[in-house]
PDB file of C-alpha atoms in Angstrom:
ATOM      1  CA  UNK W  25     285.688  48.142 128.161  1.00 45.00           C
ATOM      2  CA  UNK W  26     285.434  48.378 131.908  1.00 60.00           C
ATOM      3  CA  UNK W  27     288.732  50.181 131.939  1.00 64.00           C
ATOM      4  CA  UNK W  28     287.281  52.924 129.627  1.00 88.00           C
ATOM      5  CA  UNK W  29     284.212  53.222 131.899  1.00 91.00           C
ATOM      6  CA  UNK W  30     286.324  53.781 134.936  1.00 90.00           C
ATOM      7  CA  UNK W  31     288.654  56.155 133.010  1.00 92.00           C
ATOM      8  CA  UNK W  32     285.684  58.210 132.167  1.00 93.00           C
ATOM      9  CA  UNK W  33     284.702  58.349 135.778  1.00 93.00           C
ATOM     10  CA  UNK W  34     288.216  59.259 136.780  1.00 94.00           C
ATOM     11  CA  UNK W  35     288.351  62.015 134.128  1.00 94.00           C
ATOM     12  CA  UNK W  36     285.076  63.459 135.356  1.00 94.00           C
ATOM     13  CA  UNK W  37     286.298  63.470 138.940  1.00 93.00           C
ATOM     14  CA  UNK W  38     289.636  65.049 137.828  1.00 93.00           C
ATOM     15  CA  UNK W  39     287.895  67.834 135.943  1.00 93.00           C
ATOM     16  CA  UNK W  40     285.691  68.523 139.031  1.00 93.00           C
ATOM     17  CA  UNK W  41     288.834  69.505 140.982  1.00 93.00           C
ATOM     18  CA  UNK W  42     290.048  72.335 138.690  1.00 93.00           C
ATOM     19  CA  UNK W  43     289.825  76.018 139.671  1.00 94.00           C
ATOM     20  CA  UNK W  44     287.629  76.843 136.673  1.00 94.00           C
ATOM     21  CA  UNK W  45     285.269  74.020 137.621  1.00 96.00           C
ATOM     22  CA  UNK W  46     285.118  75.404 141.173  1.00 95.00           C
ATOM     23  CA  UNK W  47     284.433  78.905 139.876  1.00 95.00           C
ATOM     24  CA  UNK W  48     281.597  77.689 137.665  1.00 95.00           C
ATOM     25  CA  UNK W  49     280.222  75.643 140.619  1.00 95.00           C
ATOM     26  CA  UNK W  50     280.154  78.752 142.795  1.00 94.00           C
ATOM     27  CA  UNK W  51     278.103  80.477 140.047  1.00 93.00           C
ATOM     28  CA  UNK W  52     275.625  77.585 140.032  1.00 94.00           C
ATOM     29  CA  UNK W  53     275.609  77.422 143.826  1.00 93.00           C
ATOM     30  CA  UNK W  54     274.462  81.127 143.984  1.00 89.00           C
ATOM     31  CA  UNK W  55     271.423  80.589 141.896  1.00 85.00           C
ATOM     32  CA  UNK W  56     270.547  76.948 142.716  1.00 77.00           C
ATOM     33  CA  UNK W  57     267.960  76.167 145.471  1.00 74.00           C
ATOM     34  CA  UNK W  58     269.686  74.750 148.588  1.00 82.00           C
ATOM     35  CA  UNK W  59     273.140  74.586 146.957  1.00 89.00           C
ATOM     36  CA  UNK W  60     274.469  77.615 148.954  1.00 88.00           C
ATOM     37  CA  UNK W  61     275.246  75.470 151.997  1.00 87.00           C
ATOM     38  CA  UNK W  62     277.368  73.127 150.022  1.00 89.00           C
ATOM     39  CA  UNK W  63     280.805  74.547 149.803  1.00 86.00           C
ATOM     40  CA  UNK W  64     282.281  72.568 146.859  1.00 91.00           C
ATOM     41  CA  UNK W  65     281.523  69.942 144.285  1.00 94.00           C
ATOM     42  CA  UNK W  66     282.749  67.227 146.616  1.00 93.00           C
ATOM     43  CA  UNK W  67     280.359  68.287 149.336  1.00 92.00           C
ATOM     44  CA  UNK W  68     277.508  68.221 146.860  1.00 94.00           C
ATOM     45  CA  UNK W  69     278.365  64.774 145.560  1.00 94.00           C
ATOM     46  CA  UNK W  70     278.823  63.563 149.068  1.00 94.00           C
ATOM     47  CA  UNK W  71     275.465  64.730 150.089  1.00 93.00           C
ATOM     48  CA  UNK W  72     273.786  63.262 146.991  1.00 94.00           C
ATOM     49  CA  UNK W  73     275.375  59.866 147.483  1.00 93.00           C
ATOM     50  CA  UNK W  74     274.776  59.584 151.272  1.00 89.00           C
ATOM     51  CA  UNK W  75     271.456  58.672 152.937  1.00 79.00           C
ATOM     52  CA  UNK W  76     271.561  61.628 155.331  1.00 83.00           C
ATOM     53  CA  UNK W  77     269.845  64.209 153.063  1.00 87.00           C
ATOM     54  CA  UNK W  78     266.206  64.047 152.339  1.00 92.00           C
ATOM     55  CA  UNK W  79     264.990  62.902 148.889  1.00 94.00           C
ATOM     56  CA  UNK W  80     263.308  66.264 148.377  1.00 93.00           C
ATOM     57  CA  UNK W  81     266.570  68.111 149.081  1.00 93.00           C
ATOM     58  CA  UNK W  82     268.496  65.857 146.674  1.00 95.00           C
ATOM     59  CA  UNK W  83     265.864  66.356 144.011  1.00 95.00           C
ATOM     60  CA  UNK W  84     266.100  70.117 144.470  1.00 94.00           C
ATOM     61  CA  UNK W  85     269.883  70.029 144.075  1.00 95.00           C
ATOM     62  CA  UNK W  86     269.498  67.953 140.923  1.00 96.00           C
ATOM     63  CA  UNK W  87     266.899  70.301 139.627  1.00 95.00           C
ATOM     64  CA  UNK W  88     269.257  73.224 140.100  1.00 95.00           C
ATOM     65  CA  UNK W  89     271.994  71.340 138.289  1.00 96.00           C
ATOM     66  CA  UNK W  90     269.611  70.379 135.398  1.00 97.00           C
ATOM     67  CA  UNK W  91     268.622  74.043 134.996  1.00 95.00           C
ATOM     68  CA  UNK W  92     272.185  75.125 134.904  1.00 95.00           C
ATOM     69  CA  UNK W  93     273.088  72.244 132.392  1.00 96.00           C
ATOM     70  CA  UNK W  94     270.362  73.396 130.159  1.00 96.00           C
ATOM     71  CA  UNK W  95     271.552  76.936 130.006  1.00 92.00           C
ATOM     72  CA  UNK W  96     273.963  78.339 127.470  1.00 88.00           C
ATOM     73  CA  UNK W  97     276.467  79.816 130.065  1.00 87.00           C
ATOM     74  CA  UNK W  98     279.887  78.521 130.760  1.00 86.00           C
ATOM     75  CA  UNK W  99     278.768  76.714 133.796  1.00 93.00           C
ATOM     76  CA  UNK W 100     276.421  74.331 131.757  1.00 96.00           C
ATOM     77  CA  UNK W 101     279.198  71.792 131.170  1.00 96.00           C
ATOM     78  CA  UNK W 102     280.116  71.995 134.966  1.00 96.00           C
ATOM     79  CA  UNK W 103     276.571  71.249 135.909  1.00 97.00           C
ATOM     80  CA  UNK W 104     276.348  68.384 133.403  1.00 97.00           C
ATOM     81  CA  UNK W 105     279.680  66.936 134.790  1.00 97.00           C
ATOM     82  CA  UNK W 106     278.234  67.136 138.287  1.00 97.00           C
ATOM     83  CA  UNK W 107     274.961  65.501 137.178  1.00 98.00           C
ATOM     84  CA  UNK W 108     276.861  62.595 135.627  1.00 98.00           C
ATOM     85  CA  UNK W 109     278.885  62.127 138.714  1.00 98.00           C
ATOM     86  CA  UNK W 110     275.746  62.373 140.903  1.00 97.00           C
ATOM     87  CA  UNK W 111     274.006  59.679 138.704  1.00 98.00           C
ATOM     88  CA  UNK W 112     277.148  57.560 138.255  1.00 97.00           C
ATOM     89  CA  UNK W 113     276.062  54.779 140.610  1.00 96.00           C
ATOM     90  CA  UNK W 114     272.799  54.386 138.703  1.00 97.00           C
ATOM     91  CA  UNK W 115     274.546  54.648 135.269  1.00 97.00           C
ATOM     92  CA  UNK W 116     277.049  52.018 136.420  1.00 96.00           C
ATOM     93  CA  UNK W 117     274.221  49.723 137.417  1.00 97.00           C
ATOM     94  CA  UNK W 118     272.600  50.263 134.054  1.00 97.00           C
ATOM     95  CA  UNK W 119     275.917  49.425 132.312  1.00 96.00           C
ATOM     96  CA  UNK W 120     276.379  46.186 134.340  1.00 95.00           C
ATOM     97  CA  UNK W 121     272.820  45.015 133.614  1.00 95.00           C
ATOM     98  CA  UNK W 122     273.094  45.913 129.949  1.00 94.00           C
ATOM     99  CA  UNK W 123     276.312  43.886 129.647  1.00 93.00           C
ATOM    100  CA  UNK W 124     274.739  40.986 131.513  1.00 93.00           C
ATOM    101  CA  UNK W 125     271.594  40.988 129.425  1.00 90.00           C
ATOM    102  CA  UNK W 126     273.536  41.699 126.243  1.00 87.00           C
ATOM    103  CA  UNK W 127     271.573  44.769 125.435  1.00 84.00           C
ATOM    104  CA  UNK W 128     273.391  46.194 122.503  1.00 77.00           C
ATOM    105  CA  UNK W 129     276.881  45.747 121.306  1.00 81.00           C
ATOM    106  CA  UNK W 130     279.220  45.478 124.378  1.00 82.00           C
ATOM    107  CA  UNK W 131     281.753  47.776 122.822  1.00 81.00           C
ATOM    108  CA  UNK W 132     279.103  50.500 122.411  1.00 89.00           C
ATOM    109  CA  UNK W 133     277.265  50.268 125.660  1.00 93.00           C
ATOM    110  CA  UNK W 134     279.427  52.789 127.565  1.00 93.00           C
ATOM    111  CA  UNK W 135     279.139  55.520 124.875  1.00 92.00           C
ATOM    112  CA  UNK W 136     275.498  54.811 124.479  1.00 94.00           C
ATOM    113  CA  UNK W 137     274.824  55.224 128.098  1.00 96.00           C
ATOM    114  CA  UNK W 138     276.757  58.415 128.382  1.00 96.00           C
ATOM    115  CA  UNK W 139     275.126  59.828 125.240  1.00 95.00           C
ATOM    116  CA  UNK W 140     271.647  59.004 126.338  1.00 96.00           C
ATOM    117  CA  UNK W 141     272.316  60.473 129.839  1.00 97.00           C
ATOM    118  CA  UNK W 142     273.702  63.675 128.360  1.00 97.00           C
ATOM    119  CA  UNK W 143     270.801  64.030 126.008  1.00 97.00           C
ATOM    120  CA  UNK W 144     268.250  63.319 128.713  1.00 97.00           C
ATOM    121  CA  UNK W 145     269.691  65.805 131.122  1.00 98.00           C
ATOM    122  CA  UNK W 146     270.043  68.566 128.522  1.00 96.00           C
ATOM    123  CA  UNK W 147     266.456  68.061 127.292  1.00 96.00           C
ATOM    124  CA  UNK W 148     264.631  67.092 130.481  1.00 97.00           C
ATOM    125  CA  UNK W 149     261.278  68.881 130.958  1.00 96.00           C
ATOM    126  CA  UNK W 150     261.338  69.769 134.566  1.00 96.00           C
ATOM    127  CA  UNK W 151     257.604  70.557 134.494  1.00 95.00           C
ATOM    128  CA  UNK W 152     256.803  66.934 133.763  1.00 95.00           C
ATOM    129  CA  UNK W 153     259.271  65.202 136.073  1.00 96.00           C
ATOM    130  CA  UNK W 154     258.909  64.572 139.803  1.00 94.00           C
ATOM    131  CA  UNK W 155     261.984  62.579 140.620  1.00 97.00           C
ATOM    132  CA  UNK W 156     264.879  63.454 138.382  1.00 97.00           C
ATOM    133  CA  UNK W 157     267.335  60.707 139.105  1.00 97.00           C
ATOM    134  CA  UNK W 158     264.773  57.968 138.843  1.00 97.00           C
ATOM    135  CA  UNK W 159     263.168  59.282 135.750  1.00 97.00           C
ATOM    136  CA  UNK W 160     266.431  59.827 133.821  1.00 98.00           C
ATOM    137  CA  UNK W 161     267.963  56.369 134.884  1.00 98.00           C
ATOM    138  CA  UNK W 162     264.704  54.451 134.104  1.00 97.00           C
ATOM    139  CA  UNK W 163     264.186  56.107 130.719  1.00 97.00           C
ATOM    140  CA  UNK W 164     267.787  55.354 129.697  1.00 97.00           C
ATOM    141  CA  UNK W 165     267.448  51.723 130.466  1.00 96.00           C
ATOM    142  CA  UNK W 166     264.063  51.334 129.090  1.00 95.00           C
ATOM    143  CA  UNK W 167     265.073  53.060 125.785  1.00 94.00           C
ATOM    144  CA  UNK W 168     268.094  50.933 125.395  1.00 93.00           C
ATOM    145  CA  UNK W 169     266.055  47.765 125.824  1.00 92.00           C
ATOM    146  CA  UNK W 170     263.372  49.005 123.492  1.00 92.00           C
ATOM    147  CA  UNK W 171     265.932  49.919 120.769  1.00 89.00           C
ATOM    148  CA  UNK W 172     267.702  46.582 121.137  1.00 87.00           C
ATOM    149  CA  UNK W 173     264.404  44.760 120.699  1.00 84.00           C
ATOM    150  CA  UNK W 174     263.397  46.825 117.703  1.00 83.00           C
ATOM    151  CA  UNK W 175     266.690  46.159 116.035  1.00 80.00           C
ATOM    152  CA  UNK W 176     266.457  42.441 116.653  1.00 76.00           C
ATOM    153  CA  UNK W 177     262.953  42.420 115.204  1.00 81.00           C
ATOM    154  CA  UNK W 178     264.151  44.426 112.167  1.00 83.00           C
ATOM    155  CA  UNK W 179     266.977  41.984 111.617  1.00 81.00           C
ATOM    156  CA  UNK W 180     264.712  39.006 111.873  1.00 78.00           C
ATOM    157  CA  UNK W 181     262.253  40.592 109.400  1.00 84.00           C
ATOM    158  CA  UNK W 182     265.124  41.388 107.016  1.00 82.00           C
ATOM    159  CA  UNK W 183     266.751  37.946 107.201  1.00 77.00           C
ATOM    160  CA  UNK W 184     263.358  36.108 106.662  1.00 71.00           C
ATOM    161  CA  UNK W 185     262.663  37.901 103.392  1.00 64.00           C
TER     162      UNK W 185
END
């Protein structure tokens, strides 16, 4: 399953290097707060993953991407791809902890994390969230743990009757 996880990451990276992706990024960049100074997707991801940018700037960039991802324009998928790549280190950590803790079926953990991340980012209420990355990542892991516990309790209740 690790191979599939890394293949997904490689696929996201590959798609971020296409001309269409760059054009959509340019559209997002023109409307997103603070994104104008970042020339391409690689520069944005580099700035998000390094310690040099302020947390407020990083959050502003993520907010601009979330707004674009929630739109119905062609650049929505580009923004979602950038958000997944931006959050990848955290998503990877959730995946490793989930496998170690046996949260859910190992074969389904990868798809569950990506589905939950996509849903969380597309439906995130920016009026209620202060720190986008922390909120999304913590909610994904918390909900996975909660659902696994609920399923285990349901199965115990069913097997005892």
